[in-house]
Tab-separated table of C-alpha atoms in Angstrom:
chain	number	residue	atom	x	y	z
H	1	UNK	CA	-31.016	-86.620	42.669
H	2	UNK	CA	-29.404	-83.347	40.704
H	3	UNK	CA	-25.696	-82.974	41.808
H	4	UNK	CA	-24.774	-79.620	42.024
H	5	UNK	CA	-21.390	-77.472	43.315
H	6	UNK	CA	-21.031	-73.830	44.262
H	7	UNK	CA	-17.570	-72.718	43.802
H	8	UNK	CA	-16.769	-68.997	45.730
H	9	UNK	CA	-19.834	-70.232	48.189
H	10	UNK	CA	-19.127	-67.443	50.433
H	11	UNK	CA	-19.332	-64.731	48.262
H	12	UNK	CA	-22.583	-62.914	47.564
H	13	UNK	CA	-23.529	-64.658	44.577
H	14	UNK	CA	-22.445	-67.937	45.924
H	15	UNK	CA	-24.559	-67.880	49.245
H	16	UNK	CA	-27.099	-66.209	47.327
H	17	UNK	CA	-27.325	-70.166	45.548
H	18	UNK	CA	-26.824	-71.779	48.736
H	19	UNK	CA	-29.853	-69.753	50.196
H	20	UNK	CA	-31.851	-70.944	47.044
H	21	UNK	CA	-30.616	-74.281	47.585
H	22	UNK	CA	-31.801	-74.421	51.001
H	23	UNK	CA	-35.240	-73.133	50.157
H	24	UNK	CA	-35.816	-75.840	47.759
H	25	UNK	CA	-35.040	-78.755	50.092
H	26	UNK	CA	-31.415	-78.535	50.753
H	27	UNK	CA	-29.892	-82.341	51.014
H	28	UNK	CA	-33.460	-83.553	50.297
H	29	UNK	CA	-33.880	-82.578	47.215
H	30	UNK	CA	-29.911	-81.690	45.862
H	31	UNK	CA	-26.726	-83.839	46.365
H	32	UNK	CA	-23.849	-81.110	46.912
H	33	UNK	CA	-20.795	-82.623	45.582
H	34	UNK	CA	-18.671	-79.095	46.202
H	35	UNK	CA	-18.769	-76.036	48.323
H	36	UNK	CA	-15.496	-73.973	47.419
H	37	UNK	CA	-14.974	-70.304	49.373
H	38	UNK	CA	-12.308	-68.000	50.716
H	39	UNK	CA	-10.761	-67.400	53.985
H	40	UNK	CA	-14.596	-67.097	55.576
H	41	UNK	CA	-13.766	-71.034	57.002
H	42	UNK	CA	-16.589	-70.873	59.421
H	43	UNK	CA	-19.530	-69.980	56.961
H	44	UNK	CA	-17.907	-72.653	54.354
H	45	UNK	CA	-18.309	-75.037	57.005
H	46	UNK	CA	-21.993	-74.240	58.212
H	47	UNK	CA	-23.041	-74.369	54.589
H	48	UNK	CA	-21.058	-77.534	53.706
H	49	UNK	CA	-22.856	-79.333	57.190
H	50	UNK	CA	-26.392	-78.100	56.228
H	51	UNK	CA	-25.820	-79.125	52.477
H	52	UNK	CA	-24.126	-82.285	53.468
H	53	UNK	CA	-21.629	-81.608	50.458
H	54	UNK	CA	-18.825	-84.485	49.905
H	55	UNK	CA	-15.859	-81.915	49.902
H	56	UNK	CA	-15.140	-78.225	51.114
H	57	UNK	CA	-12.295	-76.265	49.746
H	58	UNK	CA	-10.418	-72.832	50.825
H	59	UNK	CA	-8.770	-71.529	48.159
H	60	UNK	CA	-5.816	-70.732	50.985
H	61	UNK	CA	-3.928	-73.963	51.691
H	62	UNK	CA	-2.456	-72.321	54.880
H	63	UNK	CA	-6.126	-72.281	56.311
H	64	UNK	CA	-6.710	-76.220	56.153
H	65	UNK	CA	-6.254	-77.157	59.231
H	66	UNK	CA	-9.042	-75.048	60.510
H	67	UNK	CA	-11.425	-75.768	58.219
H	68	UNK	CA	-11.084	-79.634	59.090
H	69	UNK	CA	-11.403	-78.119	62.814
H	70	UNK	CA	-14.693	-76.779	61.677
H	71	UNK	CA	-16.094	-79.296	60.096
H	72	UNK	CA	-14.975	-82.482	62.341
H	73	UNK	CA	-17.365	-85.361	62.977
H	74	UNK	CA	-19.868	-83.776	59.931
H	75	UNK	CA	-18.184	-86.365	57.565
H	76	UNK	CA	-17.145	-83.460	55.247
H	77	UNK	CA	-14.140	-84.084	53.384
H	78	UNK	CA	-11.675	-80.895	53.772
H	79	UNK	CA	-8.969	-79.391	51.331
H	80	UNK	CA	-7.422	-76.447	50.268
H	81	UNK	CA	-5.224	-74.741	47.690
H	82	UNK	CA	-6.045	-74.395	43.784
H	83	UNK	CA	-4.924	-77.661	43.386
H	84	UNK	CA	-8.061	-78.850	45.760
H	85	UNK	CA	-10.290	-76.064	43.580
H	86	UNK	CA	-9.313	-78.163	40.313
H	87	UNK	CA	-10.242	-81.418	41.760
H	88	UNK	CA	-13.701	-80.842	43.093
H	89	UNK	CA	-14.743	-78.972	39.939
H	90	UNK	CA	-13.286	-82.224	38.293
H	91	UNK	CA	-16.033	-84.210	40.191
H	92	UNK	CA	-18.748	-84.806	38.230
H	93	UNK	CA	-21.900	-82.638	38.482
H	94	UNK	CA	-24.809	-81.472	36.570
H	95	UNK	CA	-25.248	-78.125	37.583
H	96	UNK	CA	-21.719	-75.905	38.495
H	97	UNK	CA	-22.082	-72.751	39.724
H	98	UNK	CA	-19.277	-70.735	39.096
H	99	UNK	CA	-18.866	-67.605	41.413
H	100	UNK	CA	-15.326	-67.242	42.478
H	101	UNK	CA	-14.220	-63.588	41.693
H	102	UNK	CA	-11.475	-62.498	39.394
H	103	UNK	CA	-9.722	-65.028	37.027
H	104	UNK	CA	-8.822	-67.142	39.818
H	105	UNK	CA	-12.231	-68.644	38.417
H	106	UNK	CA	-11.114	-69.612	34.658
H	107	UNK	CA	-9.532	-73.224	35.690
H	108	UNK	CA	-12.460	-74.602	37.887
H	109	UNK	CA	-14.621	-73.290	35.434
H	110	UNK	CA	-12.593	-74.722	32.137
H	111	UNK	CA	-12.421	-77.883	34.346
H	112	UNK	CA	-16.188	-78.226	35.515
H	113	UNK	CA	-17.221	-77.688	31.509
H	114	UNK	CA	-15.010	-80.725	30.521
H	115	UNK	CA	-17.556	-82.686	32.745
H	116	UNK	CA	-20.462	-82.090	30.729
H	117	UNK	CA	-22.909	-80.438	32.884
H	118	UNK	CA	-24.391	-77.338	33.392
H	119	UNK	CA	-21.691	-74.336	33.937
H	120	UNK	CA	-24.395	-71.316	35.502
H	121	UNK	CA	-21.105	-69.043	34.617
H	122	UNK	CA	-21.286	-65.412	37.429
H	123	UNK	CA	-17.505	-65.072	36.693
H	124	UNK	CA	-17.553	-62.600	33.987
H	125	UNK	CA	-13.875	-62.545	33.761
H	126	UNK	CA	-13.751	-65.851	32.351
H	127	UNK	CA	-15.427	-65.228	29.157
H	128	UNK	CA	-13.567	-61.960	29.157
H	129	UNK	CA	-10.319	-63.406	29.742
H	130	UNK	CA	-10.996	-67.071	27.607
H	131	UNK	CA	-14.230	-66.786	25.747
H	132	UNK	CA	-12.828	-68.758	22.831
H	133	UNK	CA	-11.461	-70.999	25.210
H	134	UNK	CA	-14.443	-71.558	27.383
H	135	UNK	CA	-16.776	-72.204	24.367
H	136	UNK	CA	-14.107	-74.946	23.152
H	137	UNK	CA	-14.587	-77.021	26.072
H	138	UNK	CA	-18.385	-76.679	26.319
H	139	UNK	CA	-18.539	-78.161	22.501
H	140	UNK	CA	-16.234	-80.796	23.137
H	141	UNK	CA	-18.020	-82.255	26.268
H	142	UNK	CA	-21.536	-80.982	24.974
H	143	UNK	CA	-21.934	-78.453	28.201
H	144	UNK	CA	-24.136	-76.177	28.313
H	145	UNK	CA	-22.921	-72.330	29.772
H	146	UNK	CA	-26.066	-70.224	31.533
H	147	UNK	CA	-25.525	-66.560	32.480
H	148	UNK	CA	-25.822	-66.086	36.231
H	149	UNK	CA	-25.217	-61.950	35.524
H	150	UNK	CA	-28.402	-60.365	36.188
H	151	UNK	CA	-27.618	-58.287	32.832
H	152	UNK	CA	-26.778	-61.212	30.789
H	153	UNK	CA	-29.439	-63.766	31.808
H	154	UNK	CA	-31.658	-60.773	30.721
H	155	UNK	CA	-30.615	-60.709	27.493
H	156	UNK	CA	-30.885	-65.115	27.748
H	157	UNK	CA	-34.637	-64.715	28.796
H	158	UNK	CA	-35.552	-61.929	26.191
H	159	UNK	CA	-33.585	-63.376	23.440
H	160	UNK	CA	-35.751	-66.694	24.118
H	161	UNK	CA	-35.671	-68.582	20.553
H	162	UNK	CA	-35.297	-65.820	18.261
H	163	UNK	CA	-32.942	-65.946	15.730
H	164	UNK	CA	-29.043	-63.383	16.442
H	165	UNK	CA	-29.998	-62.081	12.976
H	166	UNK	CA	-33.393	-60.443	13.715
H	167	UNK	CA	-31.373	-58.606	16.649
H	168	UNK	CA	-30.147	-55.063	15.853
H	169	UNK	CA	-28.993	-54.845	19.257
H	170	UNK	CA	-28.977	-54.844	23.026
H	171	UNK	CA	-29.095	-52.815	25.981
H	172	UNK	CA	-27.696	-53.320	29.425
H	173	UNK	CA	-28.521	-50.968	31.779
H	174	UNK	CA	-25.804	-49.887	35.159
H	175	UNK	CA	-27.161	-48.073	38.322
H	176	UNK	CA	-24.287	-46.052	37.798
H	177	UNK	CA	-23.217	-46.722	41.455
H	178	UNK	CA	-22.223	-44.907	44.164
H	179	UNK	CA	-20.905	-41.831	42.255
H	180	UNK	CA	-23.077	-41.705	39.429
H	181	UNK	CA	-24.496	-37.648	40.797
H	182	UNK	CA	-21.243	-36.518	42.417
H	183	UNK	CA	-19.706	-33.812	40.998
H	184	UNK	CA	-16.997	-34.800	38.704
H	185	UNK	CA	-14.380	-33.018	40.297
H	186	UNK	CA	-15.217	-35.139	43.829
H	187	UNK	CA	-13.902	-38.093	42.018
H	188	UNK	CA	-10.378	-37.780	42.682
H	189	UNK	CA	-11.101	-37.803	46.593
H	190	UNK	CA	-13.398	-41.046	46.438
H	191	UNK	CA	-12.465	-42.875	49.641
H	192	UNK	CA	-12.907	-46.683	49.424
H	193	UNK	CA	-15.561	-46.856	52.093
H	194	UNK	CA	-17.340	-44.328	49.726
H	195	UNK	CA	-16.928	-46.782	47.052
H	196	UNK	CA	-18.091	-49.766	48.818
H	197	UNK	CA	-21.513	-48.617	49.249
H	198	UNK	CA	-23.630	-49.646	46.131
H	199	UNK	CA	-27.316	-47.909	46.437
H	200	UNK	CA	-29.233	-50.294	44.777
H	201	UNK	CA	-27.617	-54.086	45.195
H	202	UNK	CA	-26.177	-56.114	47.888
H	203	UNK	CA	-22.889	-57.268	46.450
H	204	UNK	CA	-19.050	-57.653	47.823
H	205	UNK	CA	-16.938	-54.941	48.338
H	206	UNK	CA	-14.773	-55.426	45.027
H	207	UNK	CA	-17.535	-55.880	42.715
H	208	UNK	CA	-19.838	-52.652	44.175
H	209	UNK	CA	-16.555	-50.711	43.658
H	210	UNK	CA	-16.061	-51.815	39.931
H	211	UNK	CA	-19.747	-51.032	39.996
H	212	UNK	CA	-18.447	-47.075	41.115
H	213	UNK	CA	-16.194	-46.971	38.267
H	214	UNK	CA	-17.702	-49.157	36.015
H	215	UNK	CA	-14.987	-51.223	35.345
H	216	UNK	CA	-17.908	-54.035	36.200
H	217	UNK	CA	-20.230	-52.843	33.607
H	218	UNK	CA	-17.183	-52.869	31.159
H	219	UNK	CA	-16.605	-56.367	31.142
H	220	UNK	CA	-20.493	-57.016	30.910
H	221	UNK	CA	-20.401	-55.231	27.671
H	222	UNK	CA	-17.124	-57.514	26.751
H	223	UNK	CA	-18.867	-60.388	27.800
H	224	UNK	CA	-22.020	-60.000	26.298
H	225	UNK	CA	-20.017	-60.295	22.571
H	226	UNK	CA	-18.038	-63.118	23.704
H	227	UNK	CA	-21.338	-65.057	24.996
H	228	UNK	CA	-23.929	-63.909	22.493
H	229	UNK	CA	-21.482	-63.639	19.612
H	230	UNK	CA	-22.762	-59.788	18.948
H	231	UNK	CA	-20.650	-57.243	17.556
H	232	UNK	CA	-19.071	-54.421	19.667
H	233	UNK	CA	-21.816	-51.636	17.834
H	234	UNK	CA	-24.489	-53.884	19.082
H	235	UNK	CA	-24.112	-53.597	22.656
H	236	UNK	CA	-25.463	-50.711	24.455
H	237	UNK	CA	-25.184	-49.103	28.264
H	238	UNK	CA	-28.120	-46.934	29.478
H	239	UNK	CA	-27.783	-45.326	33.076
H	240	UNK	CA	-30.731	-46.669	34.709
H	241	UNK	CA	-30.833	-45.414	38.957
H	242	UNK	CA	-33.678	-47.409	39.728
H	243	UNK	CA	-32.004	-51.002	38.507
H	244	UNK	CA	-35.210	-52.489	37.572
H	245	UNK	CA	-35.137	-53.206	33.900
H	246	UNK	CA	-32.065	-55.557	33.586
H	247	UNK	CA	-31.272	-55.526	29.496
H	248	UNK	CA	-33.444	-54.987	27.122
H	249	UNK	CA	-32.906	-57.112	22.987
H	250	UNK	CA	-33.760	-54.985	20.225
H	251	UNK	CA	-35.504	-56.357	16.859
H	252	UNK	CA	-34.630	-55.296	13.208
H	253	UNK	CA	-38.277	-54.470	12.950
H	254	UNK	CA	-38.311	-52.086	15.200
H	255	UNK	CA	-39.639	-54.041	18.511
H	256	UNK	CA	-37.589	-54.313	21.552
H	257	UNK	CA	-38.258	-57.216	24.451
H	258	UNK	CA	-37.077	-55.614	27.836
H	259	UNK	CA	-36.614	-57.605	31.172
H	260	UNK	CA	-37.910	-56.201	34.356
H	261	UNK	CA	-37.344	-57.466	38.074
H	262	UNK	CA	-36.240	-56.490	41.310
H	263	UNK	CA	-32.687	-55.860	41.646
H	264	UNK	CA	-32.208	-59.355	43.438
H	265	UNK	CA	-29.361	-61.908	42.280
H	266	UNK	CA	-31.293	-64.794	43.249
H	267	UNK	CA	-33.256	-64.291	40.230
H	268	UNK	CA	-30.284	-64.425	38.038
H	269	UNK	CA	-28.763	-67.576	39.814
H	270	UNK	CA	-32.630	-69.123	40.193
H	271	UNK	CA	-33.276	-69.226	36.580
H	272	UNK	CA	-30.149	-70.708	35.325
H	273	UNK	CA	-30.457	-73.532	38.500
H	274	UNK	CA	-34.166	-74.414	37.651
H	275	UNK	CA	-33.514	-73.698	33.306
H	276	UNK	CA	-35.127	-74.599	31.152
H	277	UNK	CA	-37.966	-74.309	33.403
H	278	UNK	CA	-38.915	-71.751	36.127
H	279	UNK	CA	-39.857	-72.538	39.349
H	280	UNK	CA	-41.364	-70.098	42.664
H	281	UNK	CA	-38.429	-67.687	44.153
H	282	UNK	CA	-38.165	-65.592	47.219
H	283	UNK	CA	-37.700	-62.482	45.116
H	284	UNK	CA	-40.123	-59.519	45.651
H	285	UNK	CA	-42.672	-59.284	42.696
H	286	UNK	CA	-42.576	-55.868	40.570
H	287	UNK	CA	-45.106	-53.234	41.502
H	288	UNK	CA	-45.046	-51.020	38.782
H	289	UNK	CA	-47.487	-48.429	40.204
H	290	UNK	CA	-45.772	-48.020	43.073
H	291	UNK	CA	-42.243	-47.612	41.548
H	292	UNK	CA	-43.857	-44.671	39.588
H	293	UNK	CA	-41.716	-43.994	36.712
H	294	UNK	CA	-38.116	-45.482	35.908
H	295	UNK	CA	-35.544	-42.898	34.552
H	296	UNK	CA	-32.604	-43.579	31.976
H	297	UNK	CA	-29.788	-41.478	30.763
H	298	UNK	CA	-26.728	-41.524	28.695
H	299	UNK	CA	-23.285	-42.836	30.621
H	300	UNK	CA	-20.748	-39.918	30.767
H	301	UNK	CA	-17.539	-40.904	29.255
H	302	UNK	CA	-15.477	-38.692	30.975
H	303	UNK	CA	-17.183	-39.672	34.413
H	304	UNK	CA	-16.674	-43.759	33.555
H	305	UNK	CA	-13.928	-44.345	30.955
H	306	UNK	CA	-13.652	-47.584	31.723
H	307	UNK	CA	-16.896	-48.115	28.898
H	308	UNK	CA	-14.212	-46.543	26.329
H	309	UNK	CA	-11.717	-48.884	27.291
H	310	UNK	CA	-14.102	-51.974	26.629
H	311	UNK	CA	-14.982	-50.810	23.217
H	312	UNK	CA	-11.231	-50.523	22.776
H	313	UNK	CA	-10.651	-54.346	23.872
H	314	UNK	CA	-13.530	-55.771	21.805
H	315	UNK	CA	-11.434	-54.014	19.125
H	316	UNK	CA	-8.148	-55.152	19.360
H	317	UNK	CA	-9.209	-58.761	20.371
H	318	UNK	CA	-6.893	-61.657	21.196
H	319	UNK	CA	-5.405	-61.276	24.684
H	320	UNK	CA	-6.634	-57.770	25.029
H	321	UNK	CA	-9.494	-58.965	27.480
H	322	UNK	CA	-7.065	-60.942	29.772
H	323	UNK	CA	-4.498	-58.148	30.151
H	324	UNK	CA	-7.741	-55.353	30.749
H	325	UNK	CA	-8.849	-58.000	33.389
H	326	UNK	CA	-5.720	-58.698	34.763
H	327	UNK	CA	-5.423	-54.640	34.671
H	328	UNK	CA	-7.993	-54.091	36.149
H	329	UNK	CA	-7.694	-56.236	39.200
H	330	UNK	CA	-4.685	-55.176	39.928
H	331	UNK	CA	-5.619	-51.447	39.774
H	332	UNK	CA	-8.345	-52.109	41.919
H	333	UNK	CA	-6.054	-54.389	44.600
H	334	UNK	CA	-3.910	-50.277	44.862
H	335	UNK	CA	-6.812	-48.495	45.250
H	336	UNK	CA	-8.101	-50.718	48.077
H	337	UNK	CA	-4.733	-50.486	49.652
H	338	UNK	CA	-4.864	-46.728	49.069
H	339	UNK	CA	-1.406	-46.810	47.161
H	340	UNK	CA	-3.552	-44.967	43.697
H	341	UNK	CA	-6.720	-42.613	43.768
H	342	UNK	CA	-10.149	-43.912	42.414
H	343	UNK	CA	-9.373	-41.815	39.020
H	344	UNK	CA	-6.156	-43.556	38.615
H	345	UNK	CA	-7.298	-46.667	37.937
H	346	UNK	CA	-8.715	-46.535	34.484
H	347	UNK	CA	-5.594	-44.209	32.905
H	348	UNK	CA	-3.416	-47.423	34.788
H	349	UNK	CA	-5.510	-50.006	32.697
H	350	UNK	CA	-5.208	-48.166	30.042
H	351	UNK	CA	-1.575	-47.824	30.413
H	352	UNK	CA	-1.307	-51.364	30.364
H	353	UNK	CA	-3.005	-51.771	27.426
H	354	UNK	CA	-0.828	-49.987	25.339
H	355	UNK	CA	2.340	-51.107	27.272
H	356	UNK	CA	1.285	-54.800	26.245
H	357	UNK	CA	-0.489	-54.156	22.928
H	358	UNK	CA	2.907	-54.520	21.281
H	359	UNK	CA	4.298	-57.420	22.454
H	360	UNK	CA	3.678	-60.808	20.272
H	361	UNK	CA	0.862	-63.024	20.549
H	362	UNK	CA	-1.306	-59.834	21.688
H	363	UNK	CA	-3.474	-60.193	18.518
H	364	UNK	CA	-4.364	-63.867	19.031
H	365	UNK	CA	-6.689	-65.668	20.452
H	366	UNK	CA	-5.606	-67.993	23.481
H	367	UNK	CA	-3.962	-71.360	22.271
H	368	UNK	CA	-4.448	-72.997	26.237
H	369	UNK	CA	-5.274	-71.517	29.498
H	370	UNK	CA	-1.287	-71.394	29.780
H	371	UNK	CA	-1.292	-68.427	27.339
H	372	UNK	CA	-4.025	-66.847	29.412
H	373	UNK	CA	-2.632	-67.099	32.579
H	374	UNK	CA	0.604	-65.840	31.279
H	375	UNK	CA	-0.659	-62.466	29.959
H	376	UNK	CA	-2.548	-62.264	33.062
H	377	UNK	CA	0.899	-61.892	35.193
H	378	UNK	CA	2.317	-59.756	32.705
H	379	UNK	CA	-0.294	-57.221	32.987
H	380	UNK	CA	-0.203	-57.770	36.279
H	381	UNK	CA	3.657	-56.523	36.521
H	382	UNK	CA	2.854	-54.064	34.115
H	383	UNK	CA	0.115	-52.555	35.886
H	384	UNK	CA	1.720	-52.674	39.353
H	385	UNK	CA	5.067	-50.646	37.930
């Protein structure tokens, strides 16, 4: 039987995989080693009972003792802290999926590779943050990483087994969110309810916000040269409202291979759990007649600079991804709190940037996850100043 874990099971990618592993027999037909979430302790423990997973793990060590509340007599083992997150993604399993938001992510991740399994990989910001470092452990233990990103497993399924150098380049297409026809001087006033409202997916509230300002798109484009090893003029953003054509891999001879489908995670998270084959999933099938026409436009720099500000990272290299990250998540932690506006957050990344660019070690690439984690908190001071 395939052992599998879900770490950031709560989330909306993560019960997205639970749902899918329900569907296709639940404890039947998967042993769950892990379920890992947030403070959500009574959904952890429903999915951890149905799954029958060995352990279930807040990432908040303060909520422990109701989590072992909620799952008494089910035979469950409880725990919490990181400390708990590093030792169930130490547990051996052959499929990991890795969904917990922000780089809280990158040491689970980093630890479930050194197993040799299957990493399905939804936190972008590890590859953002540690791409070298990531890819290190995966060809030490012989892992294998799969995209979970709908954009990125797009570019996975139309890349199939050509070769990078026929590719002239890719395309990854945004919604553009929930701003992407207000006026541009609206932005400044963008509440975060506003924000929160994505009009095409179903996501969490700090992901459909980064979708707003397209900080989320921004480290797609980051991580689609860190996983695919393109270059930075390779990867292209088209605005695309209707969210139907995922990415689309373009061929030195002129032919381009698109991806279409439903804007529906559980595609995403399906293929990578079922890879390398494909199996049924409860995902609406295209019906191109009805859909009518699909639309595409250019992405406004001045509305989204947060697509300038990637370019700039690919550029500079090294540690530039984990402070823009880091950046980033902190900007987005004021905005929620309403301490900066929704236009302040990319000139405060950017700040930050150039604040840090300076310093030494900025050009290199990460030595250990130590050197990541410690840029992270400087950006983090940096950015909160």
């Amino acid at each position: 039987m395939r052992r599998i874990s879900i770490f950031g099971a709560t989330g909306s990618v993560g019960a997205n995989g639970v749902d899918l592993i329900r569907r296709a027999g639940g404890p039947d037909a998967y042993h769950t080693v892990a379920l890992t979430g947030g403070r959500n302790i009574a959904s952890l423990a429903q999915m951890a009972r149905d799954l029958r997973a060995e352990i279930a793990v807040t990432a908040h060590a303060e909520l422990l003792d109701d989590l072992r509340a909620a799952l008494a007599g089910s035979g469950v083992e409880a725990a919490a802290g990181p400390q708990a997150l590093v030792e169930a993604a130490s547990r051996p399993a052959d499929w990991v999926l890795s969904s917990i938001v922000g780089a809280a992510g990158l040491m689970p991740g980093l630890t479930a590779l050194a197993q040799g399994g299957i990493l399905a990989l939804a936190n972008k910001e590890s590859l953002v943050c540690a791409g070298p470092l990531l890819r290190h452990a995966a060809t030490t233990s012989g892992s294998r990483i799969l995209p979970v990103d709908s954009e990125h497993s797009a570019i996975f399924q139309a890349l199939g087994s050509e070769k990078l150098e026929s590719v002239k380049d890719v395309t990854i297409t945004a919604s553009g969110g929930a701003f992407r026809d207000w006026p541009l001087e609206r932005l400044a006033s963008a509440t975060v309810a506003e924000a929160s409202t994505h009009p095409n997916w179903a996501m969490g509230q700090r992901i459909t916000i980064d979708s707003a300002s397209m900080f989320n798109k921004a480290m797609e484009v980051i991580e689609a040269k860190e996983f695919f090893g393109l270059r930075s003029d390779q990867i292209k953003v088209l605005v695309h409202p209707e969210s139907i054509i995922h990415a689309m891999v373009s061929h030195v001879d002129g032919g381009s291979i698109a991806h279409l489908g439903a804007p529906d995670m559980r595609h995403a998270i399906g293929f990578a759990l079922h890879w390398p084959d494909r199996a049924p999933l409860p995902v609406a099938p295209l019906d191109l007649a009805a859909l009518g026409s699909l639309t595409f436009r250019a992405p406004e720099e001045v509305r989204w600079p947060a697509l300038r500000l990637a370019r700039e990272v690919m550029a500079a290299g090294g540690m530039a991804g984990a402070v823009f990250n880091a950046a980033k998540e902190q900007a987005l932690d004021d905005f929620i709190a309403g301490r900066i506006g929704f236009t302040q957050m990319a000139p405060r990344v950017e700040m930050t940037l150039q604040a840090l660019s300076g310093r030494d070690g900025f050009g290199h690439d990460p030595a250990d996850l130590e050197t990541v984690l410690h840029w992270d908190r400087e950006a983090r001071k940096e950015a909160a100043a």
